[in-house]
PDB file of C-alpha atoms in Angstrom:
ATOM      1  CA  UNK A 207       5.630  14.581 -13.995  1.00 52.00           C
ATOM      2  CA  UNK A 208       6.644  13.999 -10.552  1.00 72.00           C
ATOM      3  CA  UNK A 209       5.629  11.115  -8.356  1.00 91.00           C
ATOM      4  CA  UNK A 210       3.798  11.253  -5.275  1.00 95.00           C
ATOM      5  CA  UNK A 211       6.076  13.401  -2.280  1.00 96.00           C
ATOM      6  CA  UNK A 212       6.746  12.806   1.102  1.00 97.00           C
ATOM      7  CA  UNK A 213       8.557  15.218   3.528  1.00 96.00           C
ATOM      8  CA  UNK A 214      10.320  14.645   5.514  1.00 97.00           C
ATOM      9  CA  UNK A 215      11.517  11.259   4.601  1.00 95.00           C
ATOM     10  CA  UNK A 216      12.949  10.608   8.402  1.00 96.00           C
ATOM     11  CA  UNK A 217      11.906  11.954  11.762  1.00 97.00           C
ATOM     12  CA  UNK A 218      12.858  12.322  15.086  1.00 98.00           C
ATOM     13  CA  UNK A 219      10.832  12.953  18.163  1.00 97.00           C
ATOM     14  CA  UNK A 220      10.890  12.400  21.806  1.00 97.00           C
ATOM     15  CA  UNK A 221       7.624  11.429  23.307  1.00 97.00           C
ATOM     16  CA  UNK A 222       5.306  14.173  23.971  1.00 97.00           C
ATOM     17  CA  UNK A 223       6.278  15.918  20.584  1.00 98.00           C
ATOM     18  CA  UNK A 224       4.125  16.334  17.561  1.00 98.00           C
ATOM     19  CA  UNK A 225       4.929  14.859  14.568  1.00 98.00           C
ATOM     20  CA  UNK A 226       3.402  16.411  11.055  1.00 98.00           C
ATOM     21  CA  UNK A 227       4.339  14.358   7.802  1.00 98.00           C
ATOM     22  CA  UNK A 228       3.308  16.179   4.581  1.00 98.00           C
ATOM     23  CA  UNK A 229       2.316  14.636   0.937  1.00 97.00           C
ATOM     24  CA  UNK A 230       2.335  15.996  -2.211  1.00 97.00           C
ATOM     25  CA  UNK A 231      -0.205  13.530  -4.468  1.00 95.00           C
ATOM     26  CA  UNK A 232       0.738  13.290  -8.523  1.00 93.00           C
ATOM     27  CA  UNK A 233       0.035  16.652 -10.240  1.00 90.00           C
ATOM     28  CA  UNK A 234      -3.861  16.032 -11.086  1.00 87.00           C
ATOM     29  CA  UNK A 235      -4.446  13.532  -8.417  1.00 89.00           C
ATOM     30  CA  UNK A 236      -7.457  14.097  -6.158  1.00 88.00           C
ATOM     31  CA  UNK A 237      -7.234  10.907  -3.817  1.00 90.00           C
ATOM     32  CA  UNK A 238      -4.781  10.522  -0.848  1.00 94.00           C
ATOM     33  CA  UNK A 239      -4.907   7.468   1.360  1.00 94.00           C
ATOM     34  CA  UNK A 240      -2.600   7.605   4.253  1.00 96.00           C
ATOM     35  CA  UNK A 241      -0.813   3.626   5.193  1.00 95.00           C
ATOM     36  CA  UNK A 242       1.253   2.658   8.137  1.00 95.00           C
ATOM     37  CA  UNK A 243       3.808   0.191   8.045  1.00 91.00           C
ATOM     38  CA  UNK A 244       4.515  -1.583  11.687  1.00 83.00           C
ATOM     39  CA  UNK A 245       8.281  -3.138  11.774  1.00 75.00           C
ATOM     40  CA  UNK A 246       7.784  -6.809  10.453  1.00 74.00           C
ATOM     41  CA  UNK A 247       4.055  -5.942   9.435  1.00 77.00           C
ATOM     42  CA  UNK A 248       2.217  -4.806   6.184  1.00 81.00           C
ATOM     43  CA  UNK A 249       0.775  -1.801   5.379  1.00 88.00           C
ATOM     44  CA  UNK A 250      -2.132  -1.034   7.609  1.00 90.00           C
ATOM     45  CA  UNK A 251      -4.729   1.305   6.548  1.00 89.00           C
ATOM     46  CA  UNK A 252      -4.890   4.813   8.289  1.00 93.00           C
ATOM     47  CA  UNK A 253      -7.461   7.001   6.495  1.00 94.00           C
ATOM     48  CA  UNK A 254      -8.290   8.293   2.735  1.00 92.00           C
ATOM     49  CA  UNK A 255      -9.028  11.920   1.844  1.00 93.00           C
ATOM     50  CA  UNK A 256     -10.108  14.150  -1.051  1.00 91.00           C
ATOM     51  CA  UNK A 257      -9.179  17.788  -1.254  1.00 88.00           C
ATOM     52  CA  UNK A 258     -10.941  19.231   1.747  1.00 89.00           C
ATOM     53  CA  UNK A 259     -12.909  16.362   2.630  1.00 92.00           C
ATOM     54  CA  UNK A 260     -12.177  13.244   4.501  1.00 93.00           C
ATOM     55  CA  UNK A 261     -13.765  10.212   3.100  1.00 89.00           C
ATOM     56  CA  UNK A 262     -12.485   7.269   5.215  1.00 88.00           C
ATOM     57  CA  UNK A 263     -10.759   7.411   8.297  1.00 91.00           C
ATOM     58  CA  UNK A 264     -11.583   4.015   9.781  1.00 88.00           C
ATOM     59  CA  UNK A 265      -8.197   2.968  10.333  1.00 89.00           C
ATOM     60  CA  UNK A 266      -6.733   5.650  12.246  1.00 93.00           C
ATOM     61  CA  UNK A 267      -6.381   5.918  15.973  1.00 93.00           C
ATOM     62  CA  UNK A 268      -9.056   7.828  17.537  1.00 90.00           C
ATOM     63  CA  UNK A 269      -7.123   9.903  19.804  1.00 94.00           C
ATOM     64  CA  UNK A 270      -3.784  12.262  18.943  1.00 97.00           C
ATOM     65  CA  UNK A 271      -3.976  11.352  14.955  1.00 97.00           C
ATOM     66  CA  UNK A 272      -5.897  13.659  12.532  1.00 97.00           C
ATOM     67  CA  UNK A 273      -5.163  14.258   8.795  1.00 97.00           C
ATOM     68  CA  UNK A 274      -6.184  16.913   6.021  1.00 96.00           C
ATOM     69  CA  UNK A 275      -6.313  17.425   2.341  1.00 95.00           C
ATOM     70  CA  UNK A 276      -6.703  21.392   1.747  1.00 93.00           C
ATOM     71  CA  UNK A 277      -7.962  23.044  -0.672  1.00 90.00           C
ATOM     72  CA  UNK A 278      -4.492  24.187  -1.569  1.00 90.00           C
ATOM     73  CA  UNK A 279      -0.527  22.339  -0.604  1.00 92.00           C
ATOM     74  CA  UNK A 280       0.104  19.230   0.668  1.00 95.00           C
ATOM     75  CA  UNK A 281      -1.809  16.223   2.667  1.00 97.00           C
ATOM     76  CA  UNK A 282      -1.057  16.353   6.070  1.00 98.00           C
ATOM     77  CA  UNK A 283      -0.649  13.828   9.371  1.00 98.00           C
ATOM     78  CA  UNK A 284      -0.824  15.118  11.934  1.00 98.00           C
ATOM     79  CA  UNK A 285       0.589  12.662  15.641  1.00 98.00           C
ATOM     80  CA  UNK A 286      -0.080  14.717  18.933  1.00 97.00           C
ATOM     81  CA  UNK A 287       2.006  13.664  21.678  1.00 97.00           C
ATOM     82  CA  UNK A 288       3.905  10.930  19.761  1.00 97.00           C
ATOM     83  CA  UNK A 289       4.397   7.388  21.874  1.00 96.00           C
ATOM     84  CA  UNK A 290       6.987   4.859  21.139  1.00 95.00           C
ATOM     85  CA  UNK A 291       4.642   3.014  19.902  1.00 93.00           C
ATOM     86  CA  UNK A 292       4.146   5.660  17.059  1.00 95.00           C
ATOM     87  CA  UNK A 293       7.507   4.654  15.386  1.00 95.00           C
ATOM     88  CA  UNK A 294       6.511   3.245  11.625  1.00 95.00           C
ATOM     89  CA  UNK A 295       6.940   4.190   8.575  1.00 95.00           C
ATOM     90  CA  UNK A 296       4.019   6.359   7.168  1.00 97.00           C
ATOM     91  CA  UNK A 297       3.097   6.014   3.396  1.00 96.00           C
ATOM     92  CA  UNK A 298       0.809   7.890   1.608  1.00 96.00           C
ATOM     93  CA  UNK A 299      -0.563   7.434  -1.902  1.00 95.00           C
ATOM     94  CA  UNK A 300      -2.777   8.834  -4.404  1.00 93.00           C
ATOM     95  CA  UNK A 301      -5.207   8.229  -7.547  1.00 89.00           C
ATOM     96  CA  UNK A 302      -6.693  10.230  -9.966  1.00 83.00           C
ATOM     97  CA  UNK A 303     -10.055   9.135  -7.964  1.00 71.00           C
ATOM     98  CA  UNK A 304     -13.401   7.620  -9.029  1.00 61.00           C
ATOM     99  CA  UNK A 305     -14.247   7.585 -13.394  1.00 56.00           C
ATOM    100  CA  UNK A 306     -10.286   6.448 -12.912  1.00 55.00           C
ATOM    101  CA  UNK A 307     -10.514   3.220 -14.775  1.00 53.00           C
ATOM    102  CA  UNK A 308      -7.912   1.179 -13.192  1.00 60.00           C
ATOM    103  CA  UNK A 309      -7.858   2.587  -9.390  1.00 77.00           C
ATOM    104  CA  UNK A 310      -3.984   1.668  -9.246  1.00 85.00           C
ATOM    105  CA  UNK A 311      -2.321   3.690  -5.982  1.00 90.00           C
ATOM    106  CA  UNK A 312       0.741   5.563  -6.332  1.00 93.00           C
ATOM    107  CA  UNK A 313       2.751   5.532  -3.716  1.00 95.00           C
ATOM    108  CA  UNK A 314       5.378   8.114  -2.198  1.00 95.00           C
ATOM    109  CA  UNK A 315       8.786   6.188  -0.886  1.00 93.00           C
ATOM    110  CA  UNK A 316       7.383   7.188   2.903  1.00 95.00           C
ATOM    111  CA  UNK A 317       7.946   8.941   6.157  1.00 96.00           C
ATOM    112  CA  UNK A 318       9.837   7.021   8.706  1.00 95.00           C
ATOM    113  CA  UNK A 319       9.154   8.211  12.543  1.00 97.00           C
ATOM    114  CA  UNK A 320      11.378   7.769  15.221  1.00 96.00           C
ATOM    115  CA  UNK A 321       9.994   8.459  18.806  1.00 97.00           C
ATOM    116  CA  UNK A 322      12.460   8.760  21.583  1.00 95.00           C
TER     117      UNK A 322
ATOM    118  CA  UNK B 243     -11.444  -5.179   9.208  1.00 60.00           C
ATOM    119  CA  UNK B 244     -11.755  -7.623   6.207  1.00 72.00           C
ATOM    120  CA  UNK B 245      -8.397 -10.114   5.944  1.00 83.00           C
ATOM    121  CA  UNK B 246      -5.718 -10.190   3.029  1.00 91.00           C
ATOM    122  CA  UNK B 247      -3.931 -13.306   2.961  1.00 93.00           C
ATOM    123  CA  UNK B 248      -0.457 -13.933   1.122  1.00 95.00           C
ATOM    124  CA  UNK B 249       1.529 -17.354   1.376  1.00 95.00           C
ATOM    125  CA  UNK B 250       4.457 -17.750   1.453  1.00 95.00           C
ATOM    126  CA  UNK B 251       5.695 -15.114   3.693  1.00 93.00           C
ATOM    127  CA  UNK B 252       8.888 -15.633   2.318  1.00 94.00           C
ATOM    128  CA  UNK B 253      10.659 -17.520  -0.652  1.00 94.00           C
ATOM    129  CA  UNK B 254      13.849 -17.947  -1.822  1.00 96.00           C
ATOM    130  CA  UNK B 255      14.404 -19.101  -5.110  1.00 96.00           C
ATOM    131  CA  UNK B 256      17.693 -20.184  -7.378  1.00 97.00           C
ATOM    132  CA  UNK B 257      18.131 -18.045 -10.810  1.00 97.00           C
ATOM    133  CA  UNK B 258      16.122 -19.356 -13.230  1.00 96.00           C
ATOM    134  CA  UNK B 259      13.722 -20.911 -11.095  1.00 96.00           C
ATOM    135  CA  UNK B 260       9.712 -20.492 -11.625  1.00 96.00           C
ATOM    136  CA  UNK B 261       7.715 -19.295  -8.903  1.00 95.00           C
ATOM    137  CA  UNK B 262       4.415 -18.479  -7.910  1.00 94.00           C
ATOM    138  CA  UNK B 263       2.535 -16.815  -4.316  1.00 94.00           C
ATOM    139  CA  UNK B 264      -0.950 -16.942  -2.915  1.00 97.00           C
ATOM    140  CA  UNK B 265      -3.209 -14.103  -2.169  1.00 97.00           C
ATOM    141  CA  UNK B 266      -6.334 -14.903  -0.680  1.00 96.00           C
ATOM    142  CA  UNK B 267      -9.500 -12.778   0.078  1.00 93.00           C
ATOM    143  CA  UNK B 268     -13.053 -11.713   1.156  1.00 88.00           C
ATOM    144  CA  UNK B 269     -15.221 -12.892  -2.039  1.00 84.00           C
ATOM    145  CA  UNK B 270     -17.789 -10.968  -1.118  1.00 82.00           C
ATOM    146  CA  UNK B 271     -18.216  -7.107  -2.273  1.00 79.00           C
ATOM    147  CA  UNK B 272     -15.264  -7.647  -3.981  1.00 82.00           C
ATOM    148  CA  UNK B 273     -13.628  -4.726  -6.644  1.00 83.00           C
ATOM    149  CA  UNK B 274     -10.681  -5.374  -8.014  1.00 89.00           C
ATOM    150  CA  UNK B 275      -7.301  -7.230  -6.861  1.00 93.00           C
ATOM    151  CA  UNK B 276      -4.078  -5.025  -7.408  1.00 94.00           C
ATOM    152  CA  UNK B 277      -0.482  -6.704  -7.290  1.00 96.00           C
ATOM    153  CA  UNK B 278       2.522  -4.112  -5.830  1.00 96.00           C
ATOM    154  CA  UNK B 279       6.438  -4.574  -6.341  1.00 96.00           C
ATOM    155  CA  UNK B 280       7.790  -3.098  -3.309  1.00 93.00           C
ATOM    156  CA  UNK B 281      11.885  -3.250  -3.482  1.00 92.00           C
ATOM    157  CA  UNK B 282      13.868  -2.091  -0.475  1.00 85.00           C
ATOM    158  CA  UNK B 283      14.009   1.211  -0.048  1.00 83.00           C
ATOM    159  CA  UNK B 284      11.639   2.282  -2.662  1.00 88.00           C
ATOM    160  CA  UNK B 285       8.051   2.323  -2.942  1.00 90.00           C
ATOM    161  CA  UNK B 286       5.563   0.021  -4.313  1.00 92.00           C
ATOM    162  CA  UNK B 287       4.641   0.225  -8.057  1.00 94.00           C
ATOM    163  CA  UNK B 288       1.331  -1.514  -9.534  1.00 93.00           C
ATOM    164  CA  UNK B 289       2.081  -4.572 -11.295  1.00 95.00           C
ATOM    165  CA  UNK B 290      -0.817  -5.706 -12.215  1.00 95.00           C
ATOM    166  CA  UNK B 291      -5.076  -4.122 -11.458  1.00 92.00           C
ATOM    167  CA  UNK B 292      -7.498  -7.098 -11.825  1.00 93.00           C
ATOM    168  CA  UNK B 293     -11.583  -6.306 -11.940  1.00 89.00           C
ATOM    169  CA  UNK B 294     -13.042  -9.692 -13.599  1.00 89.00           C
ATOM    170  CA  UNK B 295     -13.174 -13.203 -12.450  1.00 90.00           C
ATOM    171  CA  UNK B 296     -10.668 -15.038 -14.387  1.00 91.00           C
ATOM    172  CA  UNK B 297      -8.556 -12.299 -15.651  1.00 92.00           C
ATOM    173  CA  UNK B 298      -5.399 -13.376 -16.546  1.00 96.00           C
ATOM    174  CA  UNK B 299      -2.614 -10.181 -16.806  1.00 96.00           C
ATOM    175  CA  UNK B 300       1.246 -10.798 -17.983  1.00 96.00           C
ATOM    176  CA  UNK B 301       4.015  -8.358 -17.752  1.00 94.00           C
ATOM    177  CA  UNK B 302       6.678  -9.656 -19.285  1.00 95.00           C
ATOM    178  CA  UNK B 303       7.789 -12.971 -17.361  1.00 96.00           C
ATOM    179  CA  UNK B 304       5.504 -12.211 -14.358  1.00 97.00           C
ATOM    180  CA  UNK B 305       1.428 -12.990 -14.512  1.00 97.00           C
ATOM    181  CA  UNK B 306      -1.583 -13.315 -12.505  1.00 97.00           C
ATOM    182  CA  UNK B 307      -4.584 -14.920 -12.441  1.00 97.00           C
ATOM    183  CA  UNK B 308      -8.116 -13.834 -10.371  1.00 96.00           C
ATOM    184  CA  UNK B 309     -10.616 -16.264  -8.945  1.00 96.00           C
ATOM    185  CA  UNK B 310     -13.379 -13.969  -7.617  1.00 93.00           C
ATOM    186  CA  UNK B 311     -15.401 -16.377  -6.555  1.00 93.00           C
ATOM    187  CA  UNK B 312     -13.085 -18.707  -4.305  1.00 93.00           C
ATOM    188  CA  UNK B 313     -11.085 -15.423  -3.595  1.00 93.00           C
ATOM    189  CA  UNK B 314      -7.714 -15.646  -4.642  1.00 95.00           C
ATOM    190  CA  UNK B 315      -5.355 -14.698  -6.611  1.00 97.00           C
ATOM    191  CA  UNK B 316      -2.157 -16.366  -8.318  1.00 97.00           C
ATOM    192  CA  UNK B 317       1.055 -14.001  -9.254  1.00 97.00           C
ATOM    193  CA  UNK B 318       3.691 -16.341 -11.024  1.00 97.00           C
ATOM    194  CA  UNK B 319       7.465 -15.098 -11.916  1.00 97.00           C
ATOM    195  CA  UNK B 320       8.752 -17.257 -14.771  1.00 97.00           C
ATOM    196  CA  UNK B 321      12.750 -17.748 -14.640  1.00 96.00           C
ATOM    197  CA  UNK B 322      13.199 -15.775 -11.817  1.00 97.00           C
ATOM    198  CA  UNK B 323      15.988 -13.206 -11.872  1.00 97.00           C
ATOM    199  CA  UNK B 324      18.047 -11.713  -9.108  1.00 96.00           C
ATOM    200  CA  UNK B 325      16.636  -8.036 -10.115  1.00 95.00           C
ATOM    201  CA  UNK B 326      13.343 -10.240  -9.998  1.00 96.00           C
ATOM    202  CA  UNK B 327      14.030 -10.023  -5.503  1.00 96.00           C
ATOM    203  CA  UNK B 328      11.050  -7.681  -3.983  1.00 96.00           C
ATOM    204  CA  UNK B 329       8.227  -7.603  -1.541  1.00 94.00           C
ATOM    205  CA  UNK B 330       5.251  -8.701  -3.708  1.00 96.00           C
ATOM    206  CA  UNK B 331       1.923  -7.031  -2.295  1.00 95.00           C
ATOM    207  CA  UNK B 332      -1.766  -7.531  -3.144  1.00 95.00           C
ATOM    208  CA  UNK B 333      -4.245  -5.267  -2.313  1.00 93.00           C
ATOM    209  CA  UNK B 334      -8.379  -6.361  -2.212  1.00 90.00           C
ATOM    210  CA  UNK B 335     -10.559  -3.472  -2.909  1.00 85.00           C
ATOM    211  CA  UNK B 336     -14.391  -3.124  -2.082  1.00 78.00           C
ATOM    212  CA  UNK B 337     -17.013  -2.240  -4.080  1.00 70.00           C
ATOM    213  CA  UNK B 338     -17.370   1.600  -2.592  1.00 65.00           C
ATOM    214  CA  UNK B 339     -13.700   2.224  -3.812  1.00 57.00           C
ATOM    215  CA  UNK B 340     -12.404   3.005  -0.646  1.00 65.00           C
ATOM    216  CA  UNK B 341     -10.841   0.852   0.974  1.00 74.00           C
ATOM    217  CA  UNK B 342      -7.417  -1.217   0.066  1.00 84.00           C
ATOM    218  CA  UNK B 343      -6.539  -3.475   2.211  1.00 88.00           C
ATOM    219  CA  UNK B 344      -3.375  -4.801   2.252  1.00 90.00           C
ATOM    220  CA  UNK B 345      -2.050  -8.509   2.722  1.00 91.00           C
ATOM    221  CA  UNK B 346       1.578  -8.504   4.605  1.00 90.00           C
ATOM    222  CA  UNK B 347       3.689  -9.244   1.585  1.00 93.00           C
ATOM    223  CA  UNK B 348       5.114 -12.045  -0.160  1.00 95.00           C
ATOM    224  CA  UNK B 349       9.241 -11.581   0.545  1.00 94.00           C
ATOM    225  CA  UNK B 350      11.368 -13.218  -3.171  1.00 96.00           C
ATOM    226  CA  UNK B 351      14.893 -13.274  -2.465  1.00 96.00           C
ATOM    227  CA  UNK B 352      16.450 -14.279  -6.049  1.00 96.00           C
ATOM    228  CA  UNK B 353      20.017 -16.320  -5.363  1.00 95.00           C
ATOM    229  CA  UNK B 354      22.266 -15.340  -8.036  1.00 93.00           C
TER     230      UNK B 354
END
């Protein structure tokens, strides 16, 4: 049973560029909650999804960032005109979802962005 | 934007020693407390998912206990090991399941 996916694992962009990191939640996992990890810093909440519906998206930025769960494929976010300030390391995780009795995140090993 | 608290934010430790970190939180609305592993270059595996005030949970050498009430929580590594060396995360949940918020880490660095 595979873990939770990330692709790709590094990126590079100059400023300006888009940036789309993609996650593939555990095979019969519903929830997918999006983290950002600042140099020197924890990890920051961005937003929390279920297929085709975003549940939570309190901690992401209001302009340039947006994120999906489709129906079908992968979780995506989605960074419009990247900044430096954009460079992190992007985790996402997911859980089978509520009637889950423990709630325990899985995580993927992350999406490091580089901005130019 | 509720605050996760975890003390030290770094510890290093001589084989063999016992140790033990700090997470503090909201006790209000509160879920459940979840403890991470996070080595270097990997990504963070659940140690330990607490729901009930006073839970105690042991894996092996490592534990943790839950104080719901005061809001904290207390992860101990007995005889610490060099394989033992990780970022030790907690996570406070709310009530409406969906939030975790994380605390910044407690960094073990296990001398041989």
């Amino acid at each position: 049973n595979a873990g939770v996916m990330q692709n790709p694992r590094h990126l590079v962009r100059r400023r300006g560029q888009e940036a789309r990191l993609r996650c593939s939640p555990m095979k019969g996992h519903s929830h997918v909650y999006w983290y950002r990890q600042l140099p020197e810093e924890g990890l920051k909440f961005m937003v929390y999804l279920q297929k085709e519906n975003i549940i939570d998206e309190s901690g992401m930025p209001k302009e340039r960032f947006s994120a999906e769960f489709p129906k079908e494929g992968p979780s995506i976010l989605r960074i419009q005109q990247v900044v430096r300030g954009d460079s992190a390391a992007y985790f996402c995780a997911s859980s089978p979802g509520q009637g889950s009795n423990t709630g325990e995140l899985f995580f993927g090993e992350g999406s490091r962005l580089t901005v130019l | 934007i509720l605050n996760v608290e975890q003390s030290p934010q770094s510890l290093h430790v001589q084989e063999g020693d016992s140790t033990n970190f700090t997470c503090s939180f909201p006790s209000s609305n509160f879920y459940a407390l979840h403890w991470y592993r996070w080595e270097t270059a990997k990504s963070p595996e659940a140690l330990f998912v607490m729901t009930l005030n006073g839970d105690e949970k042991k894996k092996g050498r490592i534990s943790a206990t839950l104080n719901t009430k005061e809001g904290y929580s207390y992860l101990y590594i007995k005889g610490s090991q060099p394989e033992d060396s990780a970022t030790y995360l907690c996570a406070f949940m709310l009530w409406n399941f969906n939030k975790f918020y994380f605390g910044s880490g407690t960094k073990l660095n296990v001398k041989p």
